[in-house]
Amino acid sequence: MESVILQIAARHMRPLLVILSLVVLYRGHNEPGGGFIGGLMLGAAYILFAMGFGVQKTQKSIPVSPVILTGIGLLLALASGLIAVLMGHVFMTGEWTTLFSGTSFELKLGTPLLFDLGVYFTVAGMLMLVMFSIMEE
Amino acid sequence: MLVLPILLPLFFMVVLIFTRRWLAFQQIFSLLATVILTFFSAMLLIDVQQNGIATMQVGSWIAPYGITLVADLLSAIMLVTVAFIGVVIMIYSPGFIDKGRQSAGYYPLAFGLLMGVNGAFITGDIFNLYVWYEVMLTSSFVLIALGGSAEQLRGSIKYVTINFVASIFFVAAIGILYGLTGTLNMADLAYKLRTIDHIPYINSALMLFFIAFSIKSALFPFFFWLPASYHTPPIPITALFAGTLTKVGIYTMFRFYSLFIVENLVFWKTFIIVIAGLTMTIGVLMAASQYDIRKILSFHIISQVGYMVMGLGIFTVGGIAGAIYFTIHNMLSKTNTFLAGGLVYQRSGSYDLKHLGGLYKASPLLALLFFIPAMSLAGIPPLPGFFGKFFLIKGGFEAGDYVITGVAILVGLFTLFSMVKIWNEAYWKKEPENIKHGRVSRRAIAATSLLALAVILLGLFAGPVSQITLEAANQVVFPEMYINAVLGR
Amino acid sequence: MLFLLAILVGVLYGAAVYLLLRRNIFKLVLGLIFLGHATNLLLFVAGGLTSGFPAFLRNVPGETERMADPLPQALILTAIVIGLGVTAFALVLVYRFYSVTKTVDLDELSENE
């Protein structure tokens, strides 16, 4: 089933949804949002694309396969816990740092954000894996 | 140190995900990984035995506010046994499972399962326990459906549905318990239950927990899903499930009974002993009527889970020690019988006793490899099954629970009958006309032999092992040590 | 509010059990979804809906009146994530079952061996 409207919409929506998912991921720390919801949005962006163009074409347009994306996510989550061990603290202790402090671009980064990024990739990867396996006949 | 049993499988899983195209590497790496896991689990066991209960506050959040990891002797013993079963399965699998399934993610999923199991053994937080259960179950869902034959899909749908329902009972109980007590830390909960006089509705929550875990460990009357699904996937997967999954349910029951049952002791004791008796009797009777090796063995899992719960119902140091020894024995012997059944399948192309025969004459080694664990399960000395039952029955008599002890002895006889039935039909009977002569994989034989050796050693060193199980039982029966270790009092 | 939610939990459980007992396999998955949501709501209700009872701090006058307990919400979030995973897997499973056997009837599940 080829729909021109869906294809055009999907092509333009995908980058927007990816950016939006990153925004949701970042604001998750102090406001509603987070890795899980961001990951769902990222997955949804690609599923929308797959609805318009088919699974094969979508998989070609992603640099990594969904399985590898899941692996990257798990690795980031693992790393976020191990950073604390390297700093000499107990596993999973939150380590924070502030970039550009004092300026108006103050950016607070820490291992919980890295963990969330891991969740983000894992959820998106798993969602794509499941949906693509249903969608391809 | 304490976090390693969870971290290592996660790390191995990630490595295996990235290398999923190189099957030969996956096979060797998985074996190496399980050996490393066994080594660190054994180190943990030695550490716990020498220095007492080990605790760790994840993320530096002190108990009861954060998640605590705790390893007492019971946890450490279970960790070592599961890791060792992992080693055996990883030797066995490449020789049995077809290439398609192996490269479809068998190895990473197996480590996902091990991570969930290990997590459930060492967590000290009730909700975290639920999460580890789900990690374990989700991996097992995919493993049981891996390959996707119609029979497997049929088994998987039953398995997924019933386990999801059990998880729902588990979460509902957690919600109610949190509403009642305002804490999720197991030691803190146990402390509150002992200091606050009477908490209303606490029995509802505990009964919901009991139902959840009895579904997961296949107790009467919730056992039906196990024989309906366990025989569908390839035998190493079944063996891995048989050796680990139901035992996590049993472990959790031990932990919960020890920590949370402070009221209505007489009711709980009678209730659990009745359930144990029914479970072991019905399991063994249903096994007697089956002709598929995998189904006979699946029903025996149920029967033997009954023995472990019997030890829990007795709840004296002797009874619990017997149950822990029996659990170790059962994890090893049960996995071993399944693996030996897989050898029979490779040799003759069938699991159906009606189509089998003459294996004793054709291959004495295969016969011996089945004989050892089967006689161990039936309880013939000097194999560990004998000592397991002996400790349990001794504990039962000492506690004065004569009825359940009598039932246990009777069920032991029936177990012997089933094992002799497989032996007669598959090994001793004259070889049928059109039997297949398959090649048995050397790796599979090596793995089964290694496990059989472990079973024999467990029997020969029953004395020293039972010393450790007695110490472990002491920590279970007197949970004050556990509570104080976690809360740092 | 509490009363209404309690009834809603009961209705959801009832609907879930009804769907689980149907023979259609897709309704089985729907039943699982309902069961998950009913339990999430139960966690919410049981864990304390009202403000004034934050985690670990009980009855501190002037401090705790406007705080709600965030823990049940965190638990529900985790339960939703896990529920999503299981539901997604169940959907794939059911779909595969349908494409292998060409039926959605649970009675075809019974083994005619």
XYZ file of C-alpha atoms in Angstrom:
739
model
C 0.000 0.000 0.000
C 1.685 3.170 -1.199
C 0.274 6.461 -0.050
C 1.855 9.657 -1.320
C 0.457 11.713 1.539
C 1.852 9.339 4.139
C 5.218 9.173 2.370
C 5.640 12.930 2.190
C 4.436 13.350 5.753
C 6.714 10.594 7.029
C 9.749 12.009 5.249
C 9.281 15.437 6.819
C 8.064 14.228 10.174
C 10.961 11.892 10.873
C 13.704 14.478 11.534
C 11.279 16.569 13.566
C 10.300 13.585 15.710
C 13.943 12.631 16.236
C 14.766 16.136 17.477
C 11.656 16.191 19.650
C 12.599 12.842 21.167
C 16.011 14.256 22.106
C 14.349 17.277 23.711
C 12.075 14.980 25.724
C 15.101 12.895 26.719
C 17.017 15.922 27.984
C 14.201 17.613 29.860
C 13.409 14.310 31.575
C 15.688 15.150 34.457
C 13.710 17.756 36.232
C 10.439 17.728 34.333
C 8.201 15.053 32.789
C 10.017 13.179 30.047
C 12.977 10.861 30.030
C 14.707 8.060 28.219
C 11.774 5.728 27.950
C 9.364 8.227 26.420
C 12.091 9.678 24.227
C 12.979 6.203 23.030
C 9.366 5.469 22.199
C 9.221 8.675 20.130
C 12.429 7.807 18.314
C 11.060 4.340 17.563
C 7.732 5.797 16.473
C 9.500 8.160 14.047
C 11.085 5.241 12.239
C 7.948 3.112 12.387
C 6.045 5.960 10.719
C 8.708 6.027 8.031
C 8.435 2.250 7.628
C 4.668 2.557 7.202
C 5.188 4.855 4.263
C 8.216 3.294 2.603
C 8.337 -0.307 3.820
C 10.634 -1.989 6.308
C 13.536 -2.725 3.943
C 13.968 0.836 2.811
C 13.749 2.068 6.401
C 16.396 -0.333 7.625
C 18.710 0.841 4.862
C 18.204 4.449 5.946
C 19.272 3.733 9.554
C 23.027 3.598 10.087
C 22.781 0.706 12.588
C 20.365 -2.199 12.848
C 17.839 -2.207 15.728
C 19.711 -5.053 17.457
C 22.944 -3.082 17.500
C 21.037 -0.013 18.699
C 19.791 -2.070 21.661
C 23.347 -3.233 22.304
C 24.626 0.360 22.279
C 21.895 1.299 24.736
C 22.805 -1.498 27.145
C 26.490 -0.590 26.853
C 25.785 3.072 27.716
C 23.699 2.017 30.720
C 26.511 -0.266 31.866
C 29.078 2.513 31.367
C 26.988 4.988 33.369
C 27.203 2.660 36.355
C 30.886 1.914 35.922
C 31.943 5.584 35.764
C 31.145 5.824 39.468
C 33.325 2.774 40.138
C 36.206 4.421 38.268
C 35.767 7.560 40.401
C 36.099 5.363 43.473
C 32.453 5.354 44.521
C 29.876 2.576 44.792
C 28.437 1.238 41.529
C 25.667 3.438 40.048
C 26.427 6.483 42.220
C 25.381 9.614 40.353
C 28.348 11.724 39.189
C 27.540 15.250 38.043
C 29.431 17.968 36.251
C 28.390 21.405 35.057
C 29.575 22.765 31.740
C 29.755 26.486 30.920
C 28.766 27.347 34.479
C 28.016 30.985 35.040
C 27.022 31.611 31.433
C 23.486 31.480 30.102
C 24.222 28.122 28.450
C 24.750 26.358 31.765
C 24.559 22.613 31.102
C 24.319 20.069 33.885
C 25.513 16.645 32.805
C 25.789 13.461 34.809
C 25.779 9.707 34.744
C 21.987 9.456 35.279
C 21.618 11.283 31.946
C 23.983 8.773 30.353
C 21.877 5.973 31.809
C 18.784 7.605 30.360
C 20.504 7.805 26.992
C 21.093 4.063 27.280
C 17.418 3.522 28.046
C 16.569 5.770 25.085
C 18.529 3.661 22.620
C 17.460 0.339 24.127
C 13.764 1.180 24.044
C 13.953 2.549 20.497
C 15.934 -0.499 19.356
C 13.572 -3.002 20.932
C 10.495 -1.190 19.632
C 11.851 -1.141 16.082
C 12.915 -4.788 16.353
C 9.436 -5.879 17.404
C 7.495 -3.672 15.000
C 9.689 -4.424 11.980
C 9.346 -8.153 12.571
C 5.555 -7.795 12.580
C 5.477 -5.431 9.605
C 7.607 -7.423 7.203
C 5.460 -10.163 5.766
C 32.346 -7.340 44.174
C 28.759 -8.127 45.050
C 27.457 -6.493 41.884
C 29.546 -8.743 39.624
C 27.009 -11.599 39.305
C 24.698 -9.064 37.619
C 27.285 -6.943 35.802
C 29.240 -9.775 34.211
C 26.245 -11.365 32.407
C 25.140 -7.892 31.244
C 28.607 -7.194 29.875
C 28.784 -10.617 28.204
C 25.338 -10.083 26.726
C 26.378 -6.753 25.188
C 29.532 -8.311 23.727
C 27.460 -11.163 22.271
C 24.958 -8.721 20.754
C 27.745 -6.885 18.933
C 29.352 -10.103 17.696
C 26.166 -11.843 16.659
C 27.448 -12.580 13.149
C 30.426 -14.648 14.313
C 28.950 -17.870 15.584
C 32.235 -19.658 16.312
C 33.357 -16.735 18.469
C 30.012 -16.710 20.302
C 30.323 -20.393 21.185
C 33.813 -20.058 22.654
C 33.137 -16.716 24.315
C 29.952 -17.978 26.005
C 31.791 -20.919 27.499
C 34.615 -18.712 28.714
C 32.117 -16.205 30.098
C 30.224 -18.783 32.145
C 33.521 -20.115 33.524
C 34.441 -16.577 34.625
C 30.984 -16.175 36.147
C 31.364 -19.455 38.069
C 34.767 -18.360 39.335
C 33.467 -15.051 40.713
C 30.370 -16.711 42.180
C 32.601 -19.212 43.978
C 34.748 -16.338 45.286
C 31.601 -14.702 46.602
C 30.546 -17.942 48.315
C 33.930 -18.234 50.049
C 33.785 -14.571 51.047
C 30.284 -14.900 52.495
C 31.184 -18.053 54.356
C 34.230 -16.447 55.971
C 33.049 -12.887 56.572
C 29.293 -13.277 56.978
C 26.481 -11.727 54.974
C 27.732 -9.301 52.303
C 25.732 -6.166 51.489
C 26.089 -3.332 49.027
C 24.101 -0.122 48.749
C 23.710 0.571 45.039
C 24.349 4.179 44.069
C 25.440 5.029 47.647
C 21.806 5.397 48.729
C 21.671 3.960 52.214
C 19.112 1.297 53.157
C 16.141 1.409 53.394
C 15.967 4.342 50.915
C 17.931 2.834 48.038
C 18.280 -0.587 46.518
C 20.395 -2.953 48.545
C 22.177 -6.002 47.216
C 22.571 -8.760 49.789
C 24.264 -12.112 49.568
C 23.868 -14.565 52.406
C 24.980 -18.181 52.157
C 21.744 -19.333 50.516
C 22.084 -16.722 47.739
C 25.759 -17.506 47.227
C 25.126 -21.265 46.998
C 22.397 -20.694 44.414
C 24.650 -18.321 42.424
C 27.427 -20.898 42.191
C 25.061 -23.711 41.183
C 23.366 -21.639 38.475
C 26.696 -20.429 37.062
C 27.976 -24.017 36.919
C 24.821 -25.140 35.096
C 25.527 -22.278 32.690
C 28.983 -23.716 31.963
C 27.527 -27.155 31.212
C 24.788 -25.742 28.972
C 27.329 -23.669 27.052
C 29.442 -26.776 26.374
C 26.351 -28.721 25.343
C 24.496 -26.169 23.191
C 26.769 -25.907 20.115
C 26.510 -29.672 19.684
C 22.743 -29.746 19.843
C 20.964 -26.542 18.841
C 20.746 -25.895 15.102
C 22.729 -23.028 13.575
C 19.620 -20.994 12.791
C 18.561 -20.794 16.425
C 22.124 -20.228 17.630
C 22.614 -17.195 15.434
C 19.097 -15.863 16.137
C 20.299 -14.651 19.527
C 20.477 -17.768 21.666
C 23.703 -16.792 23.414
C 22.864 -13.181 24.371
C 19.438 -14.322 25.575
C 20.946 -17.071 27.706
C 23.065 -14.422 29.431
C 20.001 -12.218 29.833
C 18.383 -15.140 31.627
C 21.433 -15.668 33.838
C 21.502 -11.943 34.685
C 17.847 -12.057 35.755
C 18.339 -15.191 37.827
C 21.454 -13.823 39.550
C 19.749 -10.503 40.181
C 16.805 -12.250 41.825
C 19.226 -14.126 44.082
C 21.113 -11.109 45.401
C 18.640 -8.251 45.503
C 17.383 -7.058 48.845
C 14.568 -4.919 47.502
C 11.153 -6.310 46.760
C 10.395 -4.242 43.667
C 13.877 -4.784 42.322
C 13.194 -8.504 42.741
C 10.173 -8.088 40.484
C 12.323 -6.333 37.891
C 14.875 -9.172 37.927
C 12.063 -11.675 37.606
C 10.914 -9.844 34.507
C 14.439 -9.706 33.046
C 14.643 -13.453 33.562
C 11.145 -14.127 32.209
C 11.461 -11.896 29.149
C 14.656 -13.697 28.165
C 12.943 -17.026 28.756
C 9.915 -15.941 26.674
C 12.138 -15.332 23.670
C 14.231 -18.441 24.304
C 11.202 -20.715 24.482
C 9.816 -19.304 21.213
C 13.212 -19.138 19.459
C 12.990 -20.809 16.068
C 9.213 -20.533 15.969
C 7.986 -24.032 15.136
C 4.212 -24.445 15.530
C 4.648 -26.647 18.595
C 6.972 -24.112 20.225
C 4.580 -21.243 19.537
C 1.782 -23.215 21.123
C 3.885 -23.838 24.239
C 5.076 -20.211 24.323
C 1.587 -18.703 24.334
C 0.652 -20.753 27.388
C 3.966 -19.994 29.054
C 3.807 -16.230 28.427
C 0.178 -15.920 29.527
C 0.518 -17.794 32.790
C 3.784 -16.096 33.709
C 2.357 -12.676 32.969
C -0.598 -13.425 35.221
C 1.811 -14.540 37.953
C 3.773 -11.294 37.575
C 0.524 -9.366 37.928
C -0.151 -11.095 41.247
C 3.397 -10.206 42.289
C 3.069 -6.479 41.446
C -0.375 -6.226 43.023
C 1.035 -7.705 46.231
C 3.956 -5.257 46.148
C 1.532 -2.344 45.729
C -0.585 -3.429 48.669
C 2.441 -4.122 50.853
C 3.886 -0.692 50.067
C 0.571 0.942 50.855
C 0.493 -0.861 54.199
C 4.071 -0.411 55.358
C 5.602 2.390 53.263
C 8.819 0.535 52.474
C 10.133 -1.825 49.822
C 13.412 -2.892 51.382
C 13.037 -6.527 52.391
C 15.002 -6.228 55.625
C 13.188 -3.026 56.596
C 9.847 -4.682 55.836
C 10.784 -7.661 57.994
C 11.828 -5.288 60.775
C 8.551 -3.367 60.558
C 6.507 -6.573 60.547
C 8.278 -7.612 63.736
C 7.964 -4.299 65.569
C 4.532 -3.045 64.517
C 1.974 -5.067 66.379
C -0.606 -5.916 63.778
C -0.878 -4.631 60.210
C -4.358 -5.108 58.728
C -4.642 -6.856 55.359
C -1.059 -8.087 55.571
C -2.251 -11.655 55.026
C -3.920 -10.689 51.739
C -0.620 -9.337 50.431
C 1.305 -12.390 51.634
C -1.200 -14.748 50.043
C -0.916 -12.876 46.735
C 2.854 -13.325 46.939
C 2.390 -16.990 47.683
C 0.148 -17.455 44.630
C 2.610 -15.581 42.399
C 5.555 -17.706 43.493
C 3.639 -20.956 43.436
C 2.731 -20.293 39.804
C 6.371 -19.546 39.040
C 7.693 -22.597 40.825
C 4.835 -24.831 39.574
C 3.242 -25.831 42.877
C -0.134 -27.541 43.148
C -2.650 -26.358 41.883
C -0.725 -24.077 39.496
C 1.608 -26.603 37.896
C -0.237 -27.362 34.630
C 1.620 -24.813 32.501
C 5.016 -26.387 33.055
C 4.547 -29.765 31.321
C 2.500 -28.003 28.613
C 5.405 -25.783 27.567
C 8.750 -27.131 28.813
C 8.990 -29.940 26.291
C 8.668 -27.695 23.217
C 12.058 -25.925 22.807
C 15.377 -27.732 22.075
C 16.579 -29.690 25.069
C 19.477 -27.443 26.252
C 16.945 -24.612 26.656
C 14.590 -26.906 28.561
C 17.484 -28.084 30.717
C 18.500 -24.484 31.464
C 14.911 -23.653 32.464
C 14.542 -26.823 34.537
C 17.768 -26.105 36.380
C 17.139 -22.439 37.117
C 13.654 -20.944 36.679
C 11.445 -22.875 39.099
C 14.261 -22.769 41.639
C 14.223 -18.975 41.644
C 10.586 -19.238 42.730
C 11.604 -21.659 45.475
C 14.463 -19.404 46.587
C 12.097 -16.433 46.804
C 9.645 -18.471 48.865
C 12.423 -19.359 51.311
C 13.430 -15.713 51.572
C 9.880 -14.416 52.000
C 8.820 -17.093 54.470
C 11.898 -16.441 56.542
C 11.488 -12.663 56.557
C 7.781 -11.921 56.371
C 5.806 -14.714 58.023
C 5.531 -13.558 61.617
C 1.813 -14.064 62.229
C -0.478 -17.096 61.861
C 2.485 -19.448 61.946
C 0.365 -22.559 62.427
C -1.811 -21.756 59.425
C 1.131 -21.114 57.108
C 2.994 -24.214 58.225
C -0.016 -26.522 57.721
C -0.942 -24.829 54.464
C 2.540 -25.139 52.973
C 2.953 -28.735 54.076
C -0.409 -29.728 52.546
C 0.517 -27.962 49.282
C 3.914 -29.685 49.317
C 2.373 -33.112 49.818
C -0.171 -32.614 47.026
C 2.468 -31.210 44.672
C 4.882 -34.080 45.096
C 2.186 -36.775 44.881
C 0.332 -35.427 41.861
C 3.562 -34.636 40.000
C 4.894 -38.132 40.390
C 1.575 -39.827 39.563
C 1.157 -37.806 36.389
C 4.732 -38.582 35.372
C 3.975 -42.304 35.611
C 1.367 -42.082 32.848
C 3.582 -40.317 30.274
C 5.588 -41.827 27.420
C 7.603 -38.813 26.235
C 10.952 -38.596 28.071
C 10.744 -34.791 28.255
C 7.221 -34.925 29.667
C 8.115 -37.518 32.302
C 11.021 -35.350 33.382
C 8.860 -32.186 33.340
C 6.324 -33.767 35.691
C 9.201 -34.825 37.910
C 10.276 -31.196 38.233
C 6.873 -30.557 39.836
C 7.149 -33.539 42.139
C 10.583 -32.484 43.324
C 9.629 -28.872 43.840
C 7.217 -30.415 46.360
C 10.167 -31.785 48.359
C 11.806 -28.368 48.543
C 8.590 -26.761 49.747
C 8.193 -29.566 52.274
C 11.512 -28.522 53.810
C 10.208 -24.953 53.934
C 7.012 -26.104 55.660
C 8.984 -27.983 58.324
C 11.035 -24.806 58.939
C 13.606 -26.150 61.366
C 17.333 -25.753 60.724
C 17.502 -29.445 59.824
C 14.532 -29.283 57.442
C 15.702 -26.135 55.653
C 19.252 -27.457 55.374
C 17.836 -30.617 53.809
C 15.740 -28.556 51.417
C 18.747 -26.447 50.365
C 20.861 -29.549 49.788
C 17.970 -31.094 47.876
C 17.664 -27.950 45.730
C 21.355 -28.043 44.764
C 21.072 -31.754 43.996
C 17.915 -31.243 41.989
C 19.322 -28.379 39.910
C 22.277 -30.559 38.919
C 20.552 -33.934 38.552
C 17.488 -32.592 36.773
C 19.533 -30.658 34.218
C 21.626 -33.782 33.801
C 18.656 -36.066 33.056
C 17.342 -33.603 30.465
C 20.752 -33.425 28.801
C 20.971 -37.231 28.808
C 17.522 -37.303 27.208
C 18.924 -35.003 24.516
C 21.691 -37.534 23.854
C 19.050 -40.227 23.393
C 17.312 -37.957 20.891
C 20.496 -37.372 18.911
C 21.179 -41.097 18.845
C 17.669 -42.353 18.005
C 15.747 -39.359 16.685
C 12.866 -39.551 19.145
C 11.824 -38.734 22.697
C 8.955 -41.217 22.628
C 9.619 -44.286 24.727
C 7.482 -46.395 22.394
C 9.903 -45.736 19.540
C 13.059 -46.234 21.552
C 14.999 -49.233 22.763
C 18.238 -51.135 22.810
C 20.362 -48.160 23.785
C 22.155 -50.046 26.554
C 23.498 -52.543 24.061
C 24.144 -49.924 21.388
C 25.911 -47.404 23.575
C 26.779 -48.239 27.197
C 28.217 -44.738 27.708
C 24.860 -43.109 26.946
C 23.201 -45.562 29.305
C 25.646 -44.729 32.097
C 25.178 -40.986 31.567
C 21.445 -41.375 32.068
C 21.774 -43.944 34.851
C 23.752 -41.676 37.207
C 21.351 -38.691 37.413
C 18.259 -40.909 37.165
C 19.322 -42.991 40.132
C 20.269 -39.781 41.910
C 16.736 -38.434 41.377
C 15.289 -41.754 42.519
C 17.365 -41.517 45.704
C 19.858 -44.376 45.528
C 22.953 -44.001 47.744
C 25.676 -42.785 47.451
C 24.226 -40.289 44.956
C 23.101 -36.852 46.239
C 19.387 -37.562 45.783
C 19.631 -40.077 48.586
C 21.258 -37.612 50.975
C 18.828 -34.848 50.001
C 15.828 -36.993 50.825
C 17.582 -38.406 53.898
C 18.215 -34.930 55.360
C 14.646 -33.866 54.579
C 13.059 -36.965 56.076
C 15.315 -36.757 59.127
C 14.297 -33.110 59.530
C 10.643 -34.083 59.160
C 10.846 -36.773 61.827
C 12.730 -34.510 64.212
C 10.072 -31.829 63.804
C 7.322 -34.398 64.337
C 5.688 -33.966 60.910
C 5.105 -37.654 60.355
C 2.384 -37.538 57.681
C 4.326 -35.432 55.163
C 7.456 -37.474 55.848
C 5.540 -40.675 55.074
C 4.221 -39.138 51.851
C 7.759 -38.113 50.894
C 9.034 -41.670 51.332
C 6.170 -43.073 49.253
C 6.712 -40.512 46.477
C 10.384 -41.515 46.443
C 9.329 -45.066 45.519
C 7.194 -43.793 42.642
C 10.101 -41.691 41.386
C 12.190 -44.824 41.243
C 9.392 -46.453 39.254
C 9.401 -43.674 36.616
C 13.162 -43.734 36.247
C 13.146 -47.515 35.903
C 10.419 -47.114 33.280
C 12.592 -44.827 31.117
C 15.516 -47.165 31.720
C 13.553 -50.283 30.705
C 11.933 -48.751 27.659
C 14.782 -46.721 26.197
C 17.841 -48.682 27.224
C 16.935 -52.247 28.064
C 14.071 -53.148 25.753
C 14.963 -54.835 22.430
C 15.783 -52.340 19.707
C 12.752 -51.569 17.498
C 12.947 -52.352 13.795
C 13.197 -48.988 12.057
C 15.220 -47.008 14.582
C 17.398 -44.126 13.395
C 21.133 -44.233 14.067
C 22.137 -40.631 14.533
C 25.532 -39.305 15.478
C 25.842 -38.028 19.023
C 27.807 -34.805 19.366
C 31.065 -35.133 21.334
C 30.532 -31.772 23.000
C 27.130 -32.919 24.223
C 28.637 -36.082 25.706
C 31.430 -34.095 27.337
C 28.945 -31.679 28.899
C 26.714 -34.451 30.207
C 29.726 -36.310 31.625
C 30.944 -33.178 33.392
C 27.555 -32.704 35.003
C 27.321 -36.398 35.955
C 30.727 -36.047 37.596
C 29.456 -33.046 39.549
C 26.434 -35.066 40.677
C 28.680 -37.887 41.920
C 30.973 -35.422 43.699
C 28.002 -33.758 45.389
C 27.048 -37.191 46.721
C 30.564 -38.140 47.831
C 31.124 -34.825 49.589
C 27.677 -34.751 51.156
C 29.284 -34.214 54.575
C 31.144 -30.935 53.885
C 28.333 -29.622 51.646
C 25.733 -30.296 54.308
C 27.872 -28.309 56.772
C 27.520 -25.262 54.492
C 23.791 -25.865 53.948
C 23.340 -26.082 57.731
C 24.970 -22.664 58.109
C 22.799 -21.317 55.279
C 19.687 -22.785 56.912
C 20.666 -21.134 60.167
C 20.640 -17.750 58.418
C 17.230 -18.535 56.923
C 15.582 -19.723 60.128
C 16.977 -16.812 62.158
C 16.591 -13.809 59.830
C 17.821 -11.304 62.446
C 21.329 -11.647 60.999
C 20.025 -10.734 57.542
C 17.992 -7.782 58.814
C 20.862 -6.397 60.872
C 23.365 -6.820 58.059
C 21.189 -4.813 55.642
C 20.080 -2.073 57.991
C 23.581 -1.766 59.439
C 22.530 -2.165 63.045
C -12.065 9.752 43.891
C -10.531 6.821 45.680
C -13.834 4.983 45.598
C -14.267 5.598 41.866
C -10.757 4.418 41.100
C -11.277 1.304 43.199
C -14.363 0.463 41.155
C -12.470 1.165 37.947
C -9.734 -1.257 39.017
C -12.388 -3.900 39.646
C -14.057 -3.302 36.269
C -10.699 -3.519 34.495
C -9.871 -6.784 36.250
C -13.286 -8.156 35.314
C -12.855 -7.176 31.679
C -9.353 -8.634 31.653
C -10.461 -11.992 33.034
C -13.366 -12.082 30.576
C -11.002 -11.442 27.672
C -8.459 -13.977 28.924
C -11.141 -16.650 28.933
C -12.134 -15.999 25.301
C -10.996 -18.409 22.622
C -9.768 -15.707 20.251
C -6.037 -15.334 20.673
C -5.948 -11.584 19.966
C -8.464 -11.069 22.730
C -6.082 -12.976 24.954
C -3.434 -10.320 24.297
C -6.004 -7.580 24.933
C -6.780 -9.336 28.209
C -3.116 -9.240 29.168
C -2.983 -5.503 28.412
C -6.080 -4.868 30.551
C -4.648 -6.950 33.355
C -1.462 -4.883 33.294
C -3.331 -1.591 33.371
C -5.652 -2.716 36.140
C -2.624 -3.555 38.245
C -0.899 -0.260 37.504
C -3.989 1.529 38.695
C -4.120 -0.718 41.756
C -0.527 0.289 42.592
C -1.569 3.917 42.248
C -4.575 3.525 44.534
C -2.850 1.307 47.089
C 0.291 3.434 47.209
C -1.540 6.522 48.386
C -3.370 8.856 46.064
C -3.576 11.867 48.314
C -0.923 14.410 49.123
C 0.348 14.674 52.649
C 2.079 11.315 52.734
C 5.482 11.629 51.059
C 7.885 8.703 51.131
C 9.623 8.012 54.463
C 8.495 11.280 56.077
C 5.324 10.658 57.984
C 3.367 13.373 59.794
C 5.846 16.220 59.815
C 3.553 19.238 60.397
C 3.968 22.128 58.000
C 6.361 20.215 55.747
C 4.570 17.284 54.235
C 1.077 18.596 53.542
C 1.706 19.546 49.924
C 3.956 16.625 49.012
C 2.747 13.455 47.340
C 4.554 10.144 47.490
C 6.555 9.793 44.252
C 7.460 6.164 44.806
C 4.219 4.492 43.607
C 4.456 6.584 40.450
C 8.007 5.394 39.863
C 6.876 1.819 40.439
C 4.005 2.227 37.975
C 6.351 3.690 35.392
C 8.600 0.647 35.721
C 5.602 -1.679 35.564
C 4.360 0.100 32.416
C 7.755 -0.291 30.749
C 7.843 -3.992 31.575
C 4.224 -4.361 30.489
C 5.088 -2.723 27.180
C 7.893 -5.209 26.599
C 5.748 -8.217 27.406
C 2.813 -6.945 25.341
C 5.043 -6.266 22.348
C 6.464 -9.756 22.603
C 3.007 -11.332 23.015
C 1.838 -9.488 19.887
C 4.726 -10.836 17.833
C 4.110 -14.303 19.236
C 0.425 -14.250 18.398
C 1.119 -12.862 14.958
C 3.677 -15.589 14.272
C 1.263 -18.187 15.583
C -1.367 -16.878 13.207
C 0.955 -16.903 10.216
C 2.108 -20.466 10.984
C -1.259 -22.045 11.809
C -3.665 -19.687 9.973
C -6.036 -19.630 12.924
C -6.752 -17.354 15.870
C -8.777 -19.931 17.771
C -7.308 -21.064 21.072
C -8.986 -24.450 20.745
C -6.594 -25.178 17.916
C -3.901 -24.782 20.548
C -4.790 -28.027 22.248
C -2.369 -30.662 21.200
C -3.948 -33.483 19.252
C -1.123 -35.878 19.712
